[in-house]
Amino acid sequence: MNKRRRTVLRLAGGAGAWSAAAACGLIAGGQAWAANRNEAAFQAKAVADALKNLGAGNLVESRDIVITAPDIAENGAVVPVAVTSKIANTESIAILAEKNPFPLAASFDITPGADAYVSTRIKMGQTSDVRAIVKAGGKYFTATKEVKVTVGGCG
Amino acid sequence: MSEPMKIRATLQGDVADVRILMMHPMETGQRKNSKGELIPMHFIKNVVVSHNGKTVLDAEWTQAISRNPFLGLRVKGAKAGDKISVTWIDNKGDKRTDETAVAAGS
């Protein structure tokens, strides 16, 4: 399995180096999106606002959420982040890079047909906590992991 | 037109390990070109993964996802030969769908 993973990552390796200068989420709002997109949360510039717009006011710290990310990311433009939730009935997983200009990076709706696991790569402007928000049974759980960024992905 | 995605789905027990690599610039609207003009924002905002036609994962993304995005997930109750289909839509309305069959585990 690890061998396969290497292959996939290698396919994208060149791209990663190129985007070292890419910025990480400094945009203005005003786009017309699909109606179900929680634009207020995605456009929030502070973690607290993003959480509020997600409806995640009462967060419970949970050890059942595992964030897999490097301790030190040399290239902030490509930071691999995986989140696994062992909480029963996980409905969604959101990933925030707390010090990014727009902290909420992605939100995943999980159906019963998939494991409560997602893996992706995000841009990070600077060293900060990566926060995962898991919605399960109408409640919100959270966990964080600090990622030190050597070269920011914000250009 | 956008380039095809690379999708790999491998059976591990009754779970399919799915790895997707999309080809997309994921511009944040913050970088400048050589003339000092801002490059307009251009990123994938929605990704839907389905298993034999049934949605299993619906992702809302932002420009904070890295260029040429990677997405990994695990689909439950999969069998060899099952269809895994992936559709993305970006903020300019471009969309692309690719699919693959689940391969038996090694």
Coordinates of N, CA, C and O in Angstrom, one line a residue, chain A residues 1 4-5 7-9 11-12 14-16 18-19 21-28 31-34 36-38 42 76-79 84 100 102 104-124 154-155, chain B residues 6 8 10-12 15 17-23 25-31 39 41 43-47 49 51 54-77 90-92 104-106:
Chain A
M1 N 0.8 -1.2 0.0 CA 0.0 0.0 0.0 C 0.9 1.2 0.0 O 0.6 2.2 -0.7
R4 N 2.2 2.1 -3.4 CA 1.2 2.8 -4.3 C 1.1 4.2 -4.0 O 1.0 5.1 -4.8
R5 N 1.2 4.5 -2.7 CA 1.1 5.9 -2.2 C 2.2 6.7 -2.8 O 2.0 7.8 -3.3
T7 N 3.8 6.3 -5.5 CA 3.5 6.5 -6.9 C 2.6 7.7 -7.1 O 2.9 8.6 -7.9
V8 N 1.5 7.7 -6.4 CA 0.6 8.8 -6.5 C 1.2 10.1 -6.2 O 1.1 11.1 -6.9
L9 N 2.0 10.1 -5.1 CA 2.6 11.4 -4.7 C 3.6 11.9 -5.7 O 3.8 13.0 -6.0
L11 N 3.6 11.5 -8.9 CA 2.9 12.1 -10.0 C 2.7 13.6 -9.8 O 2.7 14.4 -10.7
A12 N 2.5 13.9 -8.5 CA 2.2 15.3 -8.2 C 3.4 16.1 -7.7 O 3.4 17.3 -7.4
G14 N 6.2 17.3 -9.1 CA 6.7 18.4 -9.8 C 5.7 19.6 -9.6 O 6.2 20.8 -9.4
A15 N 4.5 19.3 -9.5 CA 3.5 20.4 -9.3 C 3.7 21.0 -7.9 O 3.6 22.2 -7.8
G16 N 4.1 20.2 -7.0 CA 4.3 20.8 -5.6 C 5.3 21.8 -5.6 O 5.2 22.9 -5.0
W18 N 6.5 23.6 -8.0 CA 6.1 24.8 -8.7 C 5.2 25.8 -7.8 O 5.4 27.0 -7.9
S19 N 4.4 25.2 -7.1 CA 3.4 26.0 -6.4 C 3.9 26.5 -5.1 O 3.2 27.1 -4.3
A21 N 5.3 29.1 -4.6 CA 5.1 30.5 -4.6 C 3.6 30.8 -4.5 O 3.2 32.0 -4.5
A22 N 2.8 29.8 -4.6 CA 1.3 30.0 -4.7 C 0.8 30.6 -3.3 O 1.4 30.3 -2.3
A23 N -0.2 31.4 -3.4 CA -0.8 31.9 -2.2 C -1.7 31.0 -1.6 O -2.0 29.9 -2.2
C24 N -2.2 31.2 -0.4 CA -3.0 30.2 0.2 C -4.3 30.8 0.8 O -4.6 30.8 1.9
G25 N -5.1 31.3 -0.1 CA -6.4 31.6 0.4 C -6.7 33.1 0.7 O -7.4 33.4 1.7
L26 N -6.1 34.0 -0.1 CA -6.5 35.4 0.1 C -7.4 35.8 -1.0 O -6.9 36.1 -2.1
I27 N -8.6 35.8 -0.8 CA -9.5 36.1 -1.9 C -10.6 37.0 -1.4 O -10.9 37.1 -0.2
A28 N -11.3 37.7 -2.3 CA -12.4 38.5 -1.9 C -13.7 37.7 -2.2 O -13.7 36.8 -2.9
Q31 N -18.8 35.8 -4.9 CA -19.1 34.9 -6.0 C -20.5 34.3 -5.7 O -20.9 34.2 -4.6
A32 N -21.1 33.9 -6.8 CA -22.4 33.2 -6.7 C -22.1 31.7 -6.7 O -21.6 31.1 -7.6
W33 N -22.4 31.1 -5.6 CA -22.1 29.7 -5.4 C -23.4 28.8 -5.5 O -24.5 29.4 -5.5
A34 N -23.2 27.6 -5.5 CA -24.3 26.7 -5.3 C -25.0 27.0 -4.0 O -24.3 27.4 -3.0
N36 N -26.2 25.3 -1.6 CA -25.9 24.6 -0.4 C -24.5 24.9 0.2 O -24.2 24.3 1.2
R37 N -23.8 25.7 -0.5 CA -22.4 26.0 0.0 C -22.5 27.0 1.2 O -23.1 28.0 1.1
N38 N -21.8 26.6 2.3 CA -21.8 27.5 3.5 C -20.8 28.6 3.3 O -19.7 28.6 3.8
F42 N -16.9 29.7 4.8 CA -15.6 29.7 3.9 C -15.0 31.1 3.8 O -13.8 31.2 3.6
G76 N 5.0 25.1 2.5 CA 3.6 25.4 2.9 C 2.6 25.3 1.8 O 1.4 25.3 2.1
A77 N 3.0 25.2 0.6 CA 2.0 25.1 -0.5 C 1.4 23.7 -0.6 O 0.4 23.5 -1.3
V78 N 2.1 22.7 -0.1 CA 1.7 21.3 -0.2 C 1.9 20.7 1.2 O 2.9 20.2 1.5
V79 N 0.8 20.7 2.0 CA 0.9 20.1 3.3 C -0.1 18.9 3.4 O -1.3 19.1 3.3
T84 N -8.9 11.1 10.5 CA -9.7 9.9 10.7 C -10.6 10.1 12.0 O -10.0 10.6 13.0
N100 N -4.3 30.7 8.5 CA -4.5 31.1 7.1 C -5.5 32.3 7.0 O -6.3 32.5 7.9
F102 N -8.0 32.8 5.3 CA -9.4 32.2 5.4 C -9.2 30.8 5.9 O -8.8 29.9 5.2
L104 N -11.0 28.2 7.1 CA -11.6 27.0 6.7 C -11.2 26.6 5.3 O -11.4 27.2 4.3
A105 N -10.4 25.4 5.2 CA -9.9 25.0 3.9 C -10.8 24.1 3.2 O -10.9 24.2 1.9
A106 N -11.5 23.2 3.9 CA -12.3 22.2 3.2 C -13.3 21.6 4.1 O -13.1 21.6 5.3
S107 N -14.4 21.2 3.6 CA -15.4 20.5 4.4 C -15.9 19.3 3.6 O -16.2 19.4 2.4
F108 N -16.0 18.1 4.3 CA -16.3 16.9 3.6 C -17.6 16.3 4.2 O -17.6 16.1 5.4
D109 N -18.6 16.1 3.4 CA -19.8 15.4 3.9 C -19.6 13.9 3.7 O -19.4 13.5 2.5
I110 N -19.7 13.1 4.7 CA -19.4 11.7 4.7 C -20.7 11.0 4.8 O -21.5 11.2 5.7
T111 N -21.0 10.0 3.9 CA -22.2 9.2 3.9 C -21.9 7.9 4.6 O -20.7 7.6 4.7
P112 N -22.9 7.1 4.9 CA -22.6 5.8 5.5 C -21.8 4.9 4.6 O -21.2 3.9 5.0
G113 N -21.7 5.2 3.3 CA -21.0 4.4 2.3 C -19.5 4.6 2.4 O -18.8 3.9 1.6
A114 N -19.0 5.5 3.2 CA -17.6 5.7 3.2 C -17.1 5.7 4.7 O -17.9 6.1 5.6
D115 N -15.9 5.3 4.9 CA -15.3 5.4 6.2 C -15.1 6.9 6.6 O -15.0 7.8 5.7
A116 N -15.1 7.2 7.9 CA -14.9 8.6 8.4 C -13.4 8.9 8.3 O -12.7 9.0 9.3
Y117 N -13.0 9.0 7.0 CA -11.6 9.3 6.8 C -11.4 10.1 5.5 O -12.1 9.8 4.5
V118 N -10.7 11.2 5.5 CA -10.3 11.9 4.3 C -8.8 12.2 4.3 O -8.3 12.4 5.4
S119 N -8.3 12.3 3.2 CA -6.9 12.7 3.0 C -6.7 13.7 1.9 O -7.3 13.4 0.8
T120 N -6.0 14.8 2.1 CA -5.8 15.7 1.0 C -4.6 16.5 1.3 O -3.8 16.2 2.2
R121 N -4.3 17.5 0.5 CA -3.2 18.4 0.7 C -3.6 19.8 0.7 O -4.4 20.2 -0.2
I122 N -3.2 20.6 1.7 CA -3.6 22.0 1.8 C -2.4 22.9 1.7 O -1.3 22.5 1.9
K123 N -2.8 24.2 1.5 CA -1.8 25.3 1.6 C -1.8 25.9 3.0 O -2.9 26.1 3.5
M124 N -0.6 26.2 3.5 CA -0.6 26.9 4.8 C 0.4 28.1 4.7 O 1.5 27.9 4.2
C154 N 2.0 31.2 0.9 CA 1.3 32.3 0.6 C 2.0 33.3 -0.4 O 1.7 34.5 -0.4
G155 N 3.0 32.8 -1.0 CA 3.7 33.7 -2.0 C 4.5 34.7 -1.4 O 4.8 35.7 -1.9
Chain B
K6 N -6.5 11.2 -12.3 CA -5.9 9.9 -12.1 C -6.6 9.3 -10.9 O -6.6 9.9 -9.8
R8 N -7.4 5.8 -8.5 CA -6.9 4.4 -8.2 C -7.8 3.9 -7.1 O -8.0 4.6 -6.1
T10 N -8.4 0.4 -4.9 CA -7.9 -0.9 -4.6 C -8.6 -1.5 -3.4 O -8.8 -0.8 -2.4
L11 N -9.1 -2.7 -3.6 CA -9.8 -3.4 -2.6 C -8.9 -3.9 -1.4 O -7.8 -4.4 -1.7
Q12 N -9.3 -3.5 -0.2 CA -8.6 -4.0 1.0 C -9.7 -4.6 1.9 O -10.4 -3.9 2.6
V15 N -13.3 -3.0 1.9 CA -13.2 -1.5 1.8 C -12.3 -1.2 0.6 O -11.2 -1.8 0.4
D17 N -9.9 1.4 -1.1 CA -9.0 2.5 -0.9 C -8.9 3.3 -2.2 O -8.4 2.8 -3.2
V18 N -9.5 4.5 -2.1 CA -9.6 5.3 -3.4 C -8.6 6.5 -3.3 O -8.6 7.2 -2.3
R19 N -7.8 6.7 -4.3 CA -6.9 7.8 -4.3 C -7.1 8.6 -5.7 O -7.1 8.0 -6.7
I20 N -7.3 9.9 -5.5 CA -7.7 10.7 -6.7 C -6.7 11.8 -6.9 O -6.4 12.5 -5.9
L21 N -6.2 12.0 -8.1 CA -5.3 13.1 -8.3 C -6.0 14.0 -9.5 O -6.2 13.4 -10.5
M22 N -6.3 15.2 -9.2 CA -7.0 16.1 -10.1 C -6.0 17.0 -10.7 O -5.0 17.4 -10.0
M23 N -6.1 17.4 -12.0 CA -5.2 18.4 -12.6 C -5.9 19.7 -12.6 O -6.9 19.9 -13.4
P25 N -5.1 24.2 -11.6 CA -4.2 25.1 -11.1 C -4.4 25.6 -9.7 O -3.5 26.0 -9.0
M26 N -5.7 25.6 -9.2 CA -6.1 26.0 -7.9 C -5.5 27.4 -7.6 O -4.8 27.6 -6.6
E27 N -5.7 28.4 -8.5 CA -5.2 29.7 -8.3 C -6.0 30.4 -7.1 O -7.2 30.3 -7.1
T28 N -5.3 31.1 -6.3 CA -5.9 31.7 -5.1 C -6.4 33.1 -5.4 O -7.1 33.7 -4.5
G29 N -6.1 33.7 -6.5 CA -6.4 35.1 -6.8 C -5.5 36.1 -6.1 O -5.7 37.3 -6.1
Q30 N -4.4 35.5 -5.6 CA -3.4 36.3 -4.8 C -2.1 36.5 -5.5 O -1.4 37.4 -5.3
R31 N -1.8 35.5 -6.4 CA -0.5 35.6 -7.1 C -0.5 36.5 -8.2 O -1.6 36.8 -8.8
I39 N -3.4 37.2 -10.9 CA -4.0 36.0 -11.7 C -5.4 35.7 -11.0 O -5.4 35.5 -9.8
M41 N -8.7 34.2 -9.5 CA -9.0 33.0 -8.7 C -9.5 31.9 -9.6 O -10.4 32.2 -10.4
F43 N -10.4 27.8 -8.8 CA -10.2 26.6 -8.0 C -11.4 25.7 -8.0 O -12.5 26.1 -8.3
I44 N -11.1 24.4 -7.6 CA -12.2 23.4 -7.6 C -13.0 23.7 -6.3 O -12.4 23.8 -5.2
K45 N -14.3 23.9 -6.4 CA -15.1 24.2 -5.2 C -15.9 23.0 -4.7 O -16.4 23.0 -3.6
N46 N -16.1 22.0 -5.6 CA -17.0 20.9 -5.1 C -16.5 19.6 -5.8 O -16.2 19.6 -7.0
V47 N -16.4 18.6 -5.0 CA -16.0 17.3 -5.5 C -17.0 16.2 -5.0 O -17.3 16.2 -3.8
V49 N -17.8 12.1 -5.0 CA -17.4 10.8 -5.3 C -18.6 9.8 -5.1 O -19.3 9.9 -4.1
H51 N -20.1 5.7 -5.6 CA -19.8 4.3 -5.7 C -21.0 3.6 -6.3 O -22.1 3.6 -5.7
K54 N -24.0 5.8 -6.3 CA -24.5 6.4 -5.1 C -23.4 7.3 -4.4 O -22.3 6.8 -4.3
T55 N -23.8 8.5 -4.1 CA -22.8 9.4 -3.5 C -22.3 8.9 -2.2 O -23.0 8.6 -1.3
V56 N -20.9 8.9 -2.1 CA -20.4 8.5 -0.8 C -19.6 9.6 -0.1 O -19.5 9.6 1.1
L57 N -19.1 10.6 -0.9 CA -18.4 11.7 -0.3 C -18.7 13.0 -1.1 O -18.7 12.9 -2.3
D58 N -19.1 14.0 -0.4 CA -19.4 15.3 -1.1 C -18.5 16.4 -0.4 O -18.6 16.7 0.8
A59 N -17.5 16.9 -1.1 CA -16.5 17.8 -0.5 C -16.7 19.2 -1.0 O -16.9 19.4 -2.2
E60 N -16.7 20.2 -0.1 CA -16.6 21.6 -0.5 C -15.2 22.1 -0.3 O -14.7 22.0 0.9
W61 N -14.6 22.6 -1.3 CA -13.2 23.0 -1.2 C -13.1 24.5 -1.4 O -14.0 25.2 -1.8
T62 N -11.9 25.0 -1.0 CA -11.5 26.4 -1.2 C -10.2 26.4 -2.0 O -9.6 25.4 -2.3
Q63 N -9.7 27.7 -2.2 CA -8.4 27.9 -2.8 C -7.3 27.4 -1.9 O -6.2 27.4 -2.4
A64 N -7.6 27.1 -0.7 CA -6.5 26.6 0.2 C -6.1 25.2 0.0 O -5.2 24.7 0.7
I65 N -6.7 24.5 -0.9 CA -6.3 23.2 -1.3 C -5.2 23.3 -2.3 O -5.2 24.1 -3.2
S66 N -4.2 22.5 -2.2 CA -3.0 22.6 -3.0 C -3.2 22.4 -4.5 O -4.2 21.7 -4.9
R67 N -2.3 22.9 -5.3 CA -2.4 22.7 -6.8 C -2.4 21.3 -7.1 O -1.7 20.5 -6.5
N68 N -3.1 20.9 -8.2 CA -3.3 19.5 -8.6 C -3.7 18.7 -7.4 O -2.9 17.9 -6.9
P69 N -4.9 18.9 -6.9 CA -5.4 18.4 -5.6 C -5.4 16.8 -5.6 O -5.7 16.2 -6.5
F70 N -5.1 16.4 -4.4 CA -5.1 15.0 -4.0 C -6.3 14.7 -3.1 O -6.5 15.6 -2.2
L71 N -7.0 13.7 -3.3 CA -8.1 13.3 -2.4 C -8.0 11.8 -2.1 O -8.0 11.0 -3.1
G72 N -8.0 11.4 -0.9 CA -8.0 10.0 -0.5 C -9.2 9.7 0.3 O -9.6 10.5 1.2
L73 N -9.9 8.6 0.1 CA -11.0 8.2 0.9 C -11.1 6.6 0.9 O -10.4 6.0 0.1
R74 N -12.0 6.1 1.8 CA -12.2 4.7 1.8 C -13.7 4.4 1.6 O -14.5 4.9 2.4
V75 N -14.0 3.6 0.6 CA -15.4 3.3 0.4 C -15.8 1.9 0.9 O -15.1 0.9 0.7
K76 N -16.8 1.9 1.8 CA -17.2 0.6 2.4 C -18.0 -0.3 1.5 O -18.7 0.2 0.6
G77 N -18.0 -1.5 1.8 CA -18.9 -2.5 1.1 C -18.6 -2.6 -0.4 O -19.5 -2.8 -1.2
D90 N -15.4 23.6 -10.8 CA -14.6 24.7 -10.3 C -15.4 26.0 -10.3 O -16.6 26.1 -10.7
N91 N -14.8 27.1 -9.8 CA -15.5 28.4 -9.6 C -15.9 29.1 -10.9 O -16.6 30.0 -10.9
K92 N -15.3 28.6 -12.0 CA -15.7 29.1 -13.3 C -16.8 28.3 -14.0 O -17.1 28.5 -15.1
A104 N -9.0 -5.6 -7.6 CA -8.8 -6.5 -6.5 C -7.5 -6.2 -5.8 O -6.5 -5.8 -6.4
G105 N -7.5 -6.4 -4.5 CA -6.3 -6.1 -3.7 C -5.2 -7.0 -4.0 O -5.3 -8.1 -4.4
S106 N -4.0 -6.5 -3.7 CA -2.8 -7.3 -4.0 C -2.4 -8.1 -2.7 O -2.7 -7.7 -1.6

